[in-house]
XYZ file of N, CA and C in Angstrom:
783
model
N 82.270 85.711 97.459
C 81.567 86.976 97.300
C 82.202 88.030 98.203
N 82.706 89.400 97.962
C 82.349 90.437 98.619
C 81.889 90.422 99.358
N 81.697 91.397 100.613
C 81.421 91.834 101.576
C 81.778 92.980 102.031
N 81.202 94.251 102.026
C 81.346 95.409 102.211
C 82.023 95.429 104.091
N 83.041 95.806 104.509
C 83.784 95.582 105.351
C 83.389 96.504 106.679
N 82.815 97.429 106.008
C 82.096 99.019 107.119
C 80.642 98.250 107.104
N 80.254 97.329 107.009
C 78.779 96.948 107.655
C 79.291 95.804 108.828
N 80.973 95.935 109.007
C 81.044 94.330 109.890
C 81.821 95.447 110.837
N 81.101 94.384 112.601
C 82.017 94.935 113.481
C 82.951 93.435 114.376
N 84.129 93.557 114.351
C 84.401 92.334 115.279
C 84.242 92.142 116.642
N 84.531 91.173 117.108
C 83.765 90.488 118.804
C 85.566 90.782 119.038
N 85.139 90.567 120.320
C 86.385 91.017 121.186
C 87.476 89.647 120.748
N 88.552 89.970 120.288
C 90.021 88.869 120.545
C 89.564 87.680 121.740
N 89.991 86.453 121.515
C 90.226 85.470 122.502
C 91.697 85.730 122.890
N 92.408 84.333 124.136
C 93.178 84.521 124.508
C 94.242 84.201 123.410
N 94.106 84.205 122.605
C 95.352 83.842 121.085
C 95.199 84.925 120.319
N 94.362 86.100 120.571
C 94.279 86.937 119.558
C 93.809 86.599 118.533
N 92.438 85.917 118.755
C 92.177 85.385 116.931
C 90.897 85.867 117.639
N 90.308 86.294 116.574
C 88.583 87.090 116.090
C 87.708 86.127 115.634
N 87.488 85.302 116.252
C 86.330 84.287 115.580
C 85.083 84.431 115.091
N 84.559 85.603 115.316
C 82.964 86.467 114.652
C 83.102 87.467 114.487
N 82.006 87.895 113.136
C 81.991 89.418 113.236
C 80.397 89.531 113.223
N 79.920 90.886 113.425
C 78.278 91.337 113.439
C 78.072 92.233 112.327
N 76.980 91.594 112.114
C 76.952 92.704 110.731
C 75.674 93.518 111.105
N 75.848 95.178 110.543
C 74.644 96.023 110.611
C 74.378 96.450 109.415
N 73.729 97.068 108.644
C 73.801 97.605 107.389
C 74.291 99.129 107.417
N 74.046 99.592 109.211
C 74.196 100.947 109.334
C 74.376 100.845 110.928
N 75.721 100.870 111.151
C 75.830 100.989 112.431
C 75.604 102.058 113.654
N 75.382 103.255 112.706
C 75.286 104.728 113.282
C 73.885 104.641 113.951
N 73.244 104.136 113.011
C 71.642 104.192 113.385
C 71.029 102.637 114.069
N 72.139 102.044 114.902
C 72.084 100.760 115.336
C 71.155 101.085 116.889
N 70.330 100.063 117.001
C 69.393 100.521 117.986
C 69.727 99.301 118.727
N 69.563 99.200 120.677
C 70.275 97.642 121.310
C 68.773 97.140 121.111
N 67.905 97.229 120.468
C 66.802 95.954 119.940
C 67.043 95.259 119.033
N 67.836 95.721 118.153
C 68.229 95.387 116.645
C 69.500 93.937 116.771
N 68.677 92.778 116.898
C 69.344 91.758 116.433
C 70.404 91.696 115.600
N 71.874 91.313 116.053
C 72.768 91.491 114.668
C 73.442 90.351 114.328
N 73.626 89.847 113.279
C 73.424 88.687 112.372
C 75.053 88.511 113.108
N 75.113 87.029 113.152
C 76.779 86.593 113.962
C 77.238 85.696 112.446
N 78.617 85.991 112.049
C 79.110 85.591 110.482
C 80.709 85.124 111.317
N 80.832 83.820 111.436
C 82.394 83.224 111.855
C 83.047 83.246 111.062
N 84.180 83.681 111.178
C 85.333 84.503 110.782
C 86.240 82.643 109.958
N 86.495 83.030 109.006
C 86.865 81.647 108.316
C 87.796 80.770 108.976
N 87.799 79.419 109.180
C 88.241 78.554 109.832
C 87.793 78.473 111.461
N 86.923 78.914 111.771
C 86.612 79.098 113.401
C 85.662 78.284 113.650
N 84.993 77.875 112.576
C 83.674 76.929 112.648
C 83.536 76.139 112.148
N 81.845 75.252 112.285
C 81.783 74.209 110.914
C 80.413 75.006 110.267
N 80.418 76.388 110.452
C 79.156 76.823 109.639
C 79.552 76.887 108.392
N 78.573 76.807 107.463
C 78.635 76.586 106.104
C 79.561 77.922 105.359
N 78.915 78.839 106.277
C 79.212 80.287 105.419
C 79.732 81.193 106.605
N 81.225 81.197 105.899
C 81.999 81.805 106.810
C 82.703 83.074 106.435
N 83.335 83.920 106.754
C 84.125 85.180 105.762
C 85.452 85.324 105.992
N 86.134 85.783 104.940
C 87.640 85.818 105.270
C 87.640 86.972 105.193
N 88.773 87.450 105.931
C 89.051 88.998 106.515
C 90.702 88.750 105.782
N 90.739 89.918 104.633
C 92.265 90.219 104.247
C 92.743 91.141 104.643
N 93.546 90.967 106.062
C 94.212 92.783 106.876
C 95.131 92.213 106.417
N 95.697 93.258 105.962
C 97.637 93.253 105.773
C 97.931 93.873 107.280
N 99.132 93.071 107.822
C 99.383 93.207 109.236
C 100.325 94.760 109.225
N 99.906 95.412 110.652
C 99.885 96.907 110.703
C 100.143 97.021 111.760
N 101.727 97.180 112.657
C 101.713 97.474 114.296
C 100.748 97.999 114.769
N 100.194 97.669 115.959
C 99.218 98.516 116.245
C 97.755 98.337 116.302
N 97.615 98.086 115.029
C 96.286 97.451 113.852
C 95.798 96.298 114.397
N 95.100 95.857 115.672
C 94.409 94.282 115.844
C 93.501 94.198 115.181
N 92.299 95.096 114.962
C 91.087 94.991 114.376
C 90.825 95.361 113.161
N 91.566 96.434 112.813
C 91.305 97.107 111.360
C 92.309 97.301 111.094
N 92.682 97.431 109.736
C 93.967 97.703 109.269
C 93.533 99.543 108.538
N 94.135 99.922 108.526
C 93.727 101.598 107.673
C 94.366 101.450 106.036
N 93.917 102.702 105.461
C 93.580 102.358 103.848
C 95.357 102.099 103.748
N 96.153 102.009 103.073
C 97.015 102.181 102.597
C 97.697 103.562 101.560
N 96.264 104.743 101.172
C 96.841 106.280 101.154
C 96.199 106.679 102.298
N 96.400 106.385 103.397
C 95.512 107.111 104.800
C 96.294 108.410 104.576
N 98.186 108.481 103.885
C 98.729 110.421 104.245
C 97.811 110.967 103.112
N 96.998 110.561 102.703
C 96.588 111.324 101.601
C 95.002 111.878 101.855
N 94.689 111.317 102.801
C 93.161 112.003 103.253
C 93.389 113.277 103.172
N 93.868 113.785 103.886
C 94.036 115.345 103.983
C 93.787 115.994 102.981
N 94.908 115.840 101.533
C 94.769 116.349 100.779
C 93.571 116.272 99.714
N 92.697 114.874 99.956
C 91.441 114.386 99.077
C 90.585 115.560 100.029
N 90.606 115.441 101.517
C 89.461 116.496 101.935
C 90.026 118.201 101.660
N 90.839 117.864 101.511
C 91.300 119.569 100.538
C 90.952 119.550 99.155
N 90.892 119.058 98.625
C 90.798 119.173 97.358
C 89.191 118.689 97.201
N 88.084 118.187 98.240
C 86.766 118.422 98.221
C 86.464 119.800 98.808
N 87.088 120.488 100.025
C 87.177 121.649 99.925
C 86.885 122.602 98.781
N 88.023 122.632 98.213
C 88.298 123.382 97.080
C 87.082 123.652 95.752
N 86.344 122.082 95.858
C 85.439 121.922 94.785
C 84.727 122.449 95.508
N 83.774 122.657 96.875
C 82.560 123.069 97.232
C 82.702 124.551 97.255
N 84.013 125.239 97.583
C 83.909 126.565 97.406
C 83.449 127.421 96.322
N 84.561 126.185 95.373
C 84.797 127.509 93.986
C 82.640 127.355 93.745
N 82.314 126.359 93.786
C 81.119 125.910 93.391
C 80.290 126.677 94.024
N 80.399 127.095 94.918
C 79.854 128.398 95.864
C 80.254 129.383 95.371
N 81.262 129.406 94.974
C 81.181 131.154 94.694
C 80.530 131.405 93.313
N 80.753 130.239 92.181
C 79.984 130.017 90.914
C 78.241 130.618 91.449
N 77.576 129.643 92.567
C 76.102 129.541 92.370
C 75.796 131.292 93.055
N 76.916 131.507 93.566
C 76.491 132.957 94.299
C 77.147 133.914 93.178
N 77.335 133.656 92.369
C 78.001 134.779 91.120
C 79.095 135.455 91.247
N 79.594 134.800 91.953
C 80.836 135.496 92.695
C 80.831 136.969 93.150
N 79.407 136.580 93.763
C 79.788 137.947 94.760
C 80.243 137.788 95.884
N 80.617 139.437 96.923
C 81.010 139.228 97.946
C 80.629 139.123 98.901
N 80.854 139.399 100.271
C 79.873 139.253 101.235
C 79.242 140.599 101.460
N 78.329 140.223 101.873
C 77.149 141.528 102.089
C 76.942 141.861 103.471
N 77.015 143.105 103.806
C 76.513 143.451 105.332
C 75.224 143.764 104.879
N 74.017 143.530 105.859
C 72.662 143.911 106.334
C 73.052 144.535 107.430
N 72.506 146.176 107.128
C 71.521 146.590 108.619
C 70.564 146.915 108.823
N 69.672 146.620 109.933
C 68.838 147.138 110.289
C 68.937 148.071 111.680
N 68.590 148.918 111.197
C 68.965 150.602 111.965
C 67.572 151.310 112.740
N 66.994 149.725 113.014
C 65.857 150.823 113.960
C 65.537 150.001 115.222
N 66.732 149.605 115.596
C 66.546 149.194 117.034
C 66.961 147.282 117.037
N 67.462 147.055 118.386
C 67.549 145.792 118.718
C 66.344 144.937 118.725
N 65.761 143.938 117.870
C 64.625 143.269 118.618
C 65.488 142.300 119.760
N 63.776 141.000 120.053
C 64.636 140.203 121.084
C 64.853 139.294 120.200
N 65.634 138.488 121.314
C 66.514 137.260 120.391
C 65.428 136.559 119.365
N 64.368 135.687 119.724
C 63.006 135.190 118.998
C 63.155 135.941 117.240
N 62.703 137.231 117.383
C 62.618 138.235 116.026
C 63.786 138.030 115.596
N 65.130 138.283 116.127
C 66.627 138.431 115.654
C 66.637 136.859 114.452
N 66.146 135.720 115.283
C 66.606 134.519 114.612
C 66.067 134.209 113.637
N 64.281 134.245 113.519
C 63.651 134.569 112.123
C 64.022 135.391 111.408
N 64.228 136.868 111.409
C 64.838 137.843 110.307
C 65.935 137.222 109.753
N 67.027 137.134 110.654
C 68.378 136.075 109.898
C 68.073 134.959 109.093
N 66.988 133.984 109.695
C 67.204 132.993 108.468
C 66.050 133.391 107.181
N 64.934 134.364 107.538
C 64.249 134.409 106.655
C 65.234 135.119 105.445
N 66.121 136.299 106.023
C 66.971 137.000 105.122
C 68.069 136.201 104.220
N 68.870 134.842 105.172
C 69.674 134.110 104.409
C 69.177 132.973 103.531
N 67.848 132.415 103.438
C 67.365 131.592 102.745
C 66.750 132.414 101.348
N 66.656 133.444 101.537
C 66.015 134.276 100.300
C 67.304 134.719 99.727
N 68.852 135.460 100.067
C 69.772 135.498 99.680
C 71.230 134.745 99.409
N 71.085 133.720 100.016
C 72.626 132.766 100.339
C 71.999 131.628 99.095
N 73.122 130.965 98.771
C 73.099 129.997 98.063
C 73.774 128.109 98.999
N 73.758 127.579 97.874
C 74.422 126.272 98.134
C 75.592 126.924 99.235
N 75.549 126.053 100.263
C 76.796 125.796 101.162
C 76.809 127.185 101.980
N 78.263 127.884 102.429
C 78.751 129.153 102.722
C 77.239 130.296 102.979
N 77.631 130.806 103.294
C 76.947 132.669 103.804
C 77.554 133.137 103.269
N 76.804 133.990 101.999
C 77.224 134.958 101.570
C 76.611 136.357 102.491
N 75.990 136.039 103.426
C 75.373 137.723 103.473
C 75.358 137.539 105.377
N 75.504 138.525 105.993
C 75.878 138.749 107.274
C 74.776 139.826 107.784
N 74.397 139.694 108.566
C 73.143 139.911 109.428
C 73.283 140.888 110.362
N 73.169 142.227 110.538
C 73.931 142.690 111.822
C 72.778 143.493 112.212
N 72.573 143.809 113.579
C 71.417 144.820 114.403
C 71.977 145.861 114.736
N 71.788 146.913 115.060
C 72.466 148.126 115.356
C 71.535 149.234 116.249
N 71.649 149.644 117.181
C 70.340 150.781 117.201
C 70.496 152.033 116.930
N 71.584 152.441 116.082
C 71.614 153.218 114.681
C 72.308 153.290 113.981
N 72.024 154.085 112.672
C 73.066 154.060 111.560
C 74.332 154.440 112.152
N 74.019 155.363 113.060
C 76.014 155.936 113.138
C 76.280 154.887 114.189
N 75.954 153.836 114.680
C 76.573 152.403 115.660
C 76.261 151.237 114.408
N 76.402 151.449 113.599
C 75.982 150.424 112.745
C 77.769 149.782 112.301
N 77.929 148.453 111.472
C 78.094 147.615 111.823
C 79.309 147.477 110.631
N 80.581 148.282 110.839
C 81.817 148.114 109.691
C 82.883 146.542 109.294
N 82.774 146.736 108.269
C 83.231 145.433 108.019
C 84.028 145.789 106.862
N 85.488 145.049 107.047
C 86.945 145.292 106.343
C 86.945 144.091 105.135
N 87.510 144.691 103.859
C 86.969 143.125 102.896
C 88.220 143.174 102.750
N 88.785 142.156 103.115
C 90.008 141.196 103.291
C 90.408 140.582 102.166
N 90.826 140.824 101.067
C 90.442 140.130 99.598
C 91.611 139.272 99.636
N 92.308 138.463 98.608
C 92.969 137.340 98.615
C 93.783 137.319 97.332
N 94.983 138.132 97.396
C 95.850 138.354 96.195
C 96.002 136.843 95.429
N 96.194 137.431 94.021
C 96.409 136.318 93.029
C 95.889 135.144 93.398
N 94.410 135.509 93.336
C 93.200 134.450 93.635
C 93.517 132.959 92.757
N 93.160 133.098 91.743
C 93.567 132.264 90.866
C 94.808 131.442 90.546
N 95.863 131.994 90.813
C 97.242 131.387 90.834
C 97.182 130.483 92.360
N 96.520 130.923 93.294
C 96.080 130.462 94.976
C 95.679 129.089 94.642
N 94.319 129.133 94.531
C 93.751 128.140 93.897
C 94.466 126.932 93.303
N 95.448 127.183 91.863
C 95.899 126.368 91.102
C 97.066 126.050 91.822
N 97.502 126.560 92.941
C 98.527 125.399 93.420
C 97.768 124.744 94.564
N 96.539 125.334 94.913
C 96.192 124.015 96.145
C 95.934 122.981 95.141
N 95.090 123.251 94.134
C 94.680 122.032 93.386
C 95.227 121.258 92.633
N 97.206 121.809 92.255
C 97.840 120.936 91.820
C 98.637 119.715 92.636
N 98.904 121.075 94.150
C 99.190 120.169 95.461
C 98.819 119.452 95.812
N 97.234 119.190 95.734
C 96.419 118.278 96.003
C 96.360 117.395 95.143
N 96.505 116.898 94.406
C 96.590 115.760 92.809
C 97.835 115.375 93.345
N 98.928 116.389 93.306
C 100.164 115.892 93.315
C 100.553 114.676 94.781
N 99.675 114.917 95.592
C 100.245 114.679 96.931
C 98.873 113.198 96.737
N 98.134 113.694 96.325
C 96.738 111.970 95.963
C 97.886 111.011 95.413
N 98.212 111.366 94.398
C 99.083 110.524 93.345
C 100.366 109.895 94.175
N 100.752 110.518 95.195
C 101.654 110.123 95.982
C 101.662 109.523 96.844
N 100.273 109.257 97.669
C 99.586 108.386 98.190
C 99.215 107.305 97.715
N 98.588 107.484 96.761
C 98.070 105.921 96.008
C 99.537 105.137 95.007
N 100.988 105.804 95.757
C 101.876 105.246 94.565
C 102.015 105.324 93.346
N 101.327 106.140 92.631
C 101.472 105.897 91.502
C 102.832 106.777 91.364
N 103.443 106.035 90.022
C 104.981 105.711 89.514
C 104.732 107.037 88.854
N 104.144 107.468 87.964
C 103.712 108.434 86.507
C 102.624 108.865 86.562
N 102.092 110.257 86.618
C 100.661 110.289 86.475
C 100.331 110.107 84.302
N 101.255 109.948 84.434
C 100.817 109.176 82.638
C 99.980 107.905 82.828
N 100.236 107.269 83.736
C 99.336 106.190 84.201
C 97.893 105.866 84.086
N 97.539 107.394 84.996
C 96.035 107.876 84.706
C 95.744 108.439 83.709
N 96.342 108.564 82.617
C 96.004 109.653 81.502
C 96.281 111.469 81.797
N 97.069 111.816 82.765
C 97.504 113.092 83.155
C 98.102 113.126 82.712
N 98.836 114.516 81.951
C 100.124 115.121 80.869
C 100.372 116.223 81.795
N 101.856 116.028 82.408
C 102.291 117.778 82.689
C 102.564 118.368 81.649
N 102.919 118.191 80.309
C 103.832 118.716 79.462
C 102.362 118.598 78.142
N 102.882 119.792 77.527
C 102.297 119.779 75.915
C 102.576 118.448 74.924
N 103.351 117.647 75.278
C 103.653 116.446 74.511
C 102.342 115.583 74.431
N 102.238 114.885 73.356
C 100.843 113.627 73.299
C 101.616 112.581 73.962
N 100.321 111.862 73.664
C 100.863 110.524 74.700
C 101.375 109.604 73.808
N 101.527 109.614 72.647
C 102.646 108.783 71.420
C 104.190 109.139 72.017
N 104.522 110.048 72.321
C 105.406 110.966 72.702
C 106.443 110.138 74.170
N 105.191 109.391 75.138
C 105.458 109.461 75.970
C 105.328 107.720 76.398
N 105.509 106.965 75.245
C 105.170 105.500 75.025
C 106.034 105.165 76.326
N 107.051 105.363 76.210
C 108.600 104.442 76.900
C 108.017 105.209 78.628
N 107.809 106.385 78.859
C 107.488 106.845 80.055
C 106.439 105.796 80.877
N 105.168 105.857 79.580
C 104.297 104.867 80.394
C 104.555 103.423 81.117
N 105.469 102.854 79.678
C 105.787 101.581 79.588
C 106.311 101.058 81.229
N 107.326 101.924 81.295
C 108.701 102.148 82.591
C 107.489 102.116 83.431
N 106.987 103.359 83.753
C 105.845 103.619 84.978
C 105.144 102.345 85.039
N 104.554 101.774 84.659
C 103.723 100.767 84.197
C 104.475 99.422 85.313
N 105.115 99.140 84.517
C 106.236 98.051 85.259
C 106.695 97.978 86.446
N 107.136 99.517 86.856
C 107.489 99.633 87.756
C 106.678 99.880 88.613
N 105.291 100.191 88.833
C 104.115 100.327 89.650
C 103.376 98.945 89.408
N 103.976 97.858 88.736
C 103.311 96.400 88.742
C 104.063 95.909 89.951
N 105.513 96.233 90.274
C 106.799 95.654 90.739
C 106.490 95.879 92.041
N 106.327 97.557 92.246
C 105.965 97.670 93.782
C 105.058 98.070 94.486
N 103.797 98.081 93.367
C 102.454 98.009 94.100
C 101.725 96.899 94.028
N 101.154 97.235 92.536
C 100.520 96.119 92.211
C 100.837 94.551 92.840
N 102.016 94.365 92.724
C 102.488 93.000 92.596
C 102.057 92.079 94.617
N 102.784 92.972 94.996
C 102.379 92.946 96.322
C 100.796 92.508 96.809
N 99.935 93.253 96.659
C 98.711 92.944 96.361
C 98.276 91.538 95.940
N 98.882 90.932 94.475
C 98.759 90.289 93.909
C 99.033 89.066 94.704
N 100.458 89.458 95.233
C 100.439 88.158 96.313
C 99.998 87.695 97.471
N 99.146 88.733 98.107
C 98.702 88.829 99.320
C 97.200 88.293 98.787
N 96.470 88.403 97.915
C 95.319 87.538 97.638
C 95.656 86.385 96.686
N 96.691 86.050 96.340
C 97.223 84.486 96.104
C 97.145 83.852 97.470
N 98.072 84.746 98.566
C 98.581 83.671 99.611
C 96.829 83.649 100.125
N 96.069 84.320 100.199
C 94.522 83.741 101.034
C 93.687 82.655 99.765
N 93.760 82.944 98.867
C 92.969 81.775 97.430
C 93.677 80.636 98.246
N 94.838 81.020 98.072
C 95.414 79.140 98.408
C 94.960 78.644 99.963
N 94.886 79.441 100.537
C 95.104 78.911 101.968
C 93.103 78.634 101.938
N 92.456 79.177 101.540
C 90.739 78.498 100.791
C 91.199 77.859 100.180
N 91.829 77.343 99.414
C 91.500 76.176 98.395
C 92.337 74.746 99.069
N 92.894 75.276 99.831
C 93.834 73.865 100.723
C 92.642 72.780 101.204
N 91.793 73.771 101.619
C 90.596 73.001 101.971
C 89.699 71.921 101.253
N 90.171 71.760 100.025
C 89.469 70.831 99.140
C 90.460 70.173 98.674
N 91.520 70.093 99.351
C 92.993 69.270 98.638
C 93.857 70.264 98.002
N 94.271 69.504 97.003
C 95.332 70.009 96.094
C 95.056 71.223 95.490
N 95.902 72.304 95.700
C 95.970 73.511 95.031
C 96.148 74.053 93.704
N 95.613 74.481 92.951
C 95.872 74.631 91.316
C 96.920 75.510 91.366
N 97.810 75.465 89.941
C 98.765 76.828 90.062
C 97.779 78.106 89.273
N 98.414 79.124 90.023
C 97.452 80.516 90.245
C 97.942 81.610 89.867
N 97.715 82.081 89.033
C 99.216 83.641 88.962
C 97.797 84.974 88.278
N 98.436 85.954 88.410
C 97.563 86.999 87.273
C 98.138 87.525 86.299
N 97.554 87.813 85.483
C 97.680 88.275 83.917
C 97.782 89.448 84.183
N 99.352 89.744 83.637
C 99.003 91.312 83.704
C 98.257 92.121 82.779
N 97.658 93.430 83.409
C 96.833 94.225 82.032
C 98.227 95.071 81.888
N 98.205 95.921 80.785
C 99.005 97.140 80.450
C 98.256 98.026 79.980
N 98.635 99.540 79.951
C 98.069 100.262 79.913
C 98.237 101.163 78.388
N 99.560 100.222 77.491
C 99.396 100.492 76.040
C 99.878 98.946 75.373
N 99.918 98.770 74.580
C 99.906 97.716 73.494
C 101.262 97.582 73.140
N 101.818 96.169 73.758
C 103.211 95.599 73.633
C 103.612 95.074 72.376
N 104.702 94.955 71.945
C 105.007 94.133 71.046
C 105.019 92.941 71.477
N 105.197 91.859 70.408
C 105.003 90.685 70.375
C 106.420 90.183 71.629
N 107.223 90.512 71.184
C 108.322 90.661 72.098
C 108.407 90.847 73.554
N 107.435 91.961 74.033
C 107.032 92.512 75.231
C 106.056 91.682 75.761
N 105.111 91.253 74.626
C 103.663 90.506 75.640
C 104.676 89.193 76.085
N 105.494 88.369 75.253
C 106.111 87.594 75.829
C 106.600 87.499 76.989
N 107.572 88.444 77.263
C 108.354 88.943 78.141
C 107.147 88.150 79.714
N 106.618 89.873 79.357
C 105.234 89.696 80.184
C 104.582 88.484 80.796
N 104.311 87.632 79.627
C 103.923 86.157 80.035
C 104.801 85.154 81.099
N 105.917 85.387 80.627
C 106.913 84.864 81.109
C 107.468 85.122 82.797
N 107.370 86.350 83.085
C 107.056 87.166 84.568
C 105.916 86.580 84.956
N 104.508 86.015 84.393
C 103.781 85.996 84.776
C 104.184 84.672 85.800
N 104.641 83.644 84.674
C 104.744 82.117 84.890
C 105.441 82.265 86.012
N 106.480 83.162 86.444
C 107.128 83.012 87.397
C 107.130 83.349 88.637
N 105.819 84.222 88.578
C 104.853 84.295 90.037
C 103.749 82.975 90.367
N 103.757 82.137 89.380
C 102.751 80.873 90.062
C 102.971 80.893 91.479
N 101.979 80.567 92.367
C 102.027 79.810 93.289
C 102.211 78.223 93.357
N 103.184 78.041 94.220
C 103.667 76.991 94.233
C 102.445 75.593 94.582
């Protein structure tokens, strides 16, 4: 079974560097030191019945956790959530701009200042952002100028953060082709683009996928040693269009030749 990996924390290394327990919380943020936490031995460390295996791919550095494998690509996923909460803001606010408020008959004290502001921005602001700006003045002619800074070729702006951002995800997670995912740069259909996929396909089995593939072979086997003799083990590849008879062969045949020994 699974095991969600952010509810486990590990116990400190022994003198061999091996992790023999981990603690589990359901929510570690909100972990209180009354809160009993369940002790789960780390596979092969015990004779408890129910033990867990931990799959880190080894990472200089990395004793305890290993990081995602697109970690360069955070950036651009929290840019490109960026991007969605704005435009989505400027949608629920109608795309208006920002608004100065004044009030031109004197400073109150701070107390009055902080109610007027939020009573004024909860009746005018929307989801997320401030649209509307709050200013005191103790008169119109000291009152409160503000320069609107606008943002040439808004739209063209936009469409390259958000292609930058896809482009640079996709580059993170490896992928060979964004034909892969069903993305088209080009007006062509995807009949068009059979042999592109095919290639991409293969070649993101070769040096992603495949890798993977063997790194949870080599832990199945090293669990199943434990009951004796090892079965031979390989995976089926999926594809992402429909081979010829010729090709699924092929295919099969690659497969046979990743058995584990």
């Amino acid at each position: 079974k699974h095991f969600p990996i952010h509810t486990l924390r590990p116990e400190k290394m022994d003198s061999e560097g091996v992790i023999n327990n981990y603690y589990y919380h359901p929510r570690w943020s909100e972990k209180k030191r009354s809160d009993v936490l369940k002790k789960i031995p780390a596979f092969g460390t015990s004779r408890e019945k129910i033990e867990i295996y931990i799959v880190k791919p080894y990472l200089s550095s990395y004793e305890y956790f290993s990081p995602v494998d697109y970690s360069g690509a955070l950036p651009y996923v929290e840019l490109e959530n960026e991007i969605a909460d704005y435009l989505l803001n400027e949608t629920k606010n109608s795309f208006s701009g920002t608004k100065v408020i004044n009030f031109n008959n004197g400073i109150p004290d701070n107390e009055a200042r902080d109610m007027i502001t939020r009573d004024v921005k909860q009746k005018l602001t929307g989801s997320r952002g401030q649209k509307v700006i709050v200013a005191f003045n103790e008169n119109a002619e000291s009152k409160t100028t503000v320069e609107d800074i606008s943002l040439n070729d808004a739209p063209a702006h936009y469409e390259y953060l958000a292609n930058e951002a896809m482009h640079k995800i996709l580059v993170g997670h490896r992928i060979t082709s964004p034909m892969l995912l069903g993305i088209k740069e080009s007006g062509n259909g995807l009949a068009s683009n059979a042999d592109e996929i095919k290639n991409a396909s293969q070649l993101f089995q070769s040096t992603v996928i495949g890798n993977y593939q063997d790194e949870l072979l080599d832990c199945l086997t090293e669990i199943m040693e434990l009951n004796g003799e090892v079965p031979e083990m390989y995976f089926i590849t999926s594809q992402p269009i429909e081979f010829t008879d010729e090709d699924q062969e092929k295919v099969n045949s690659d497969n046979e030749d990743t058995e584990a020994p």
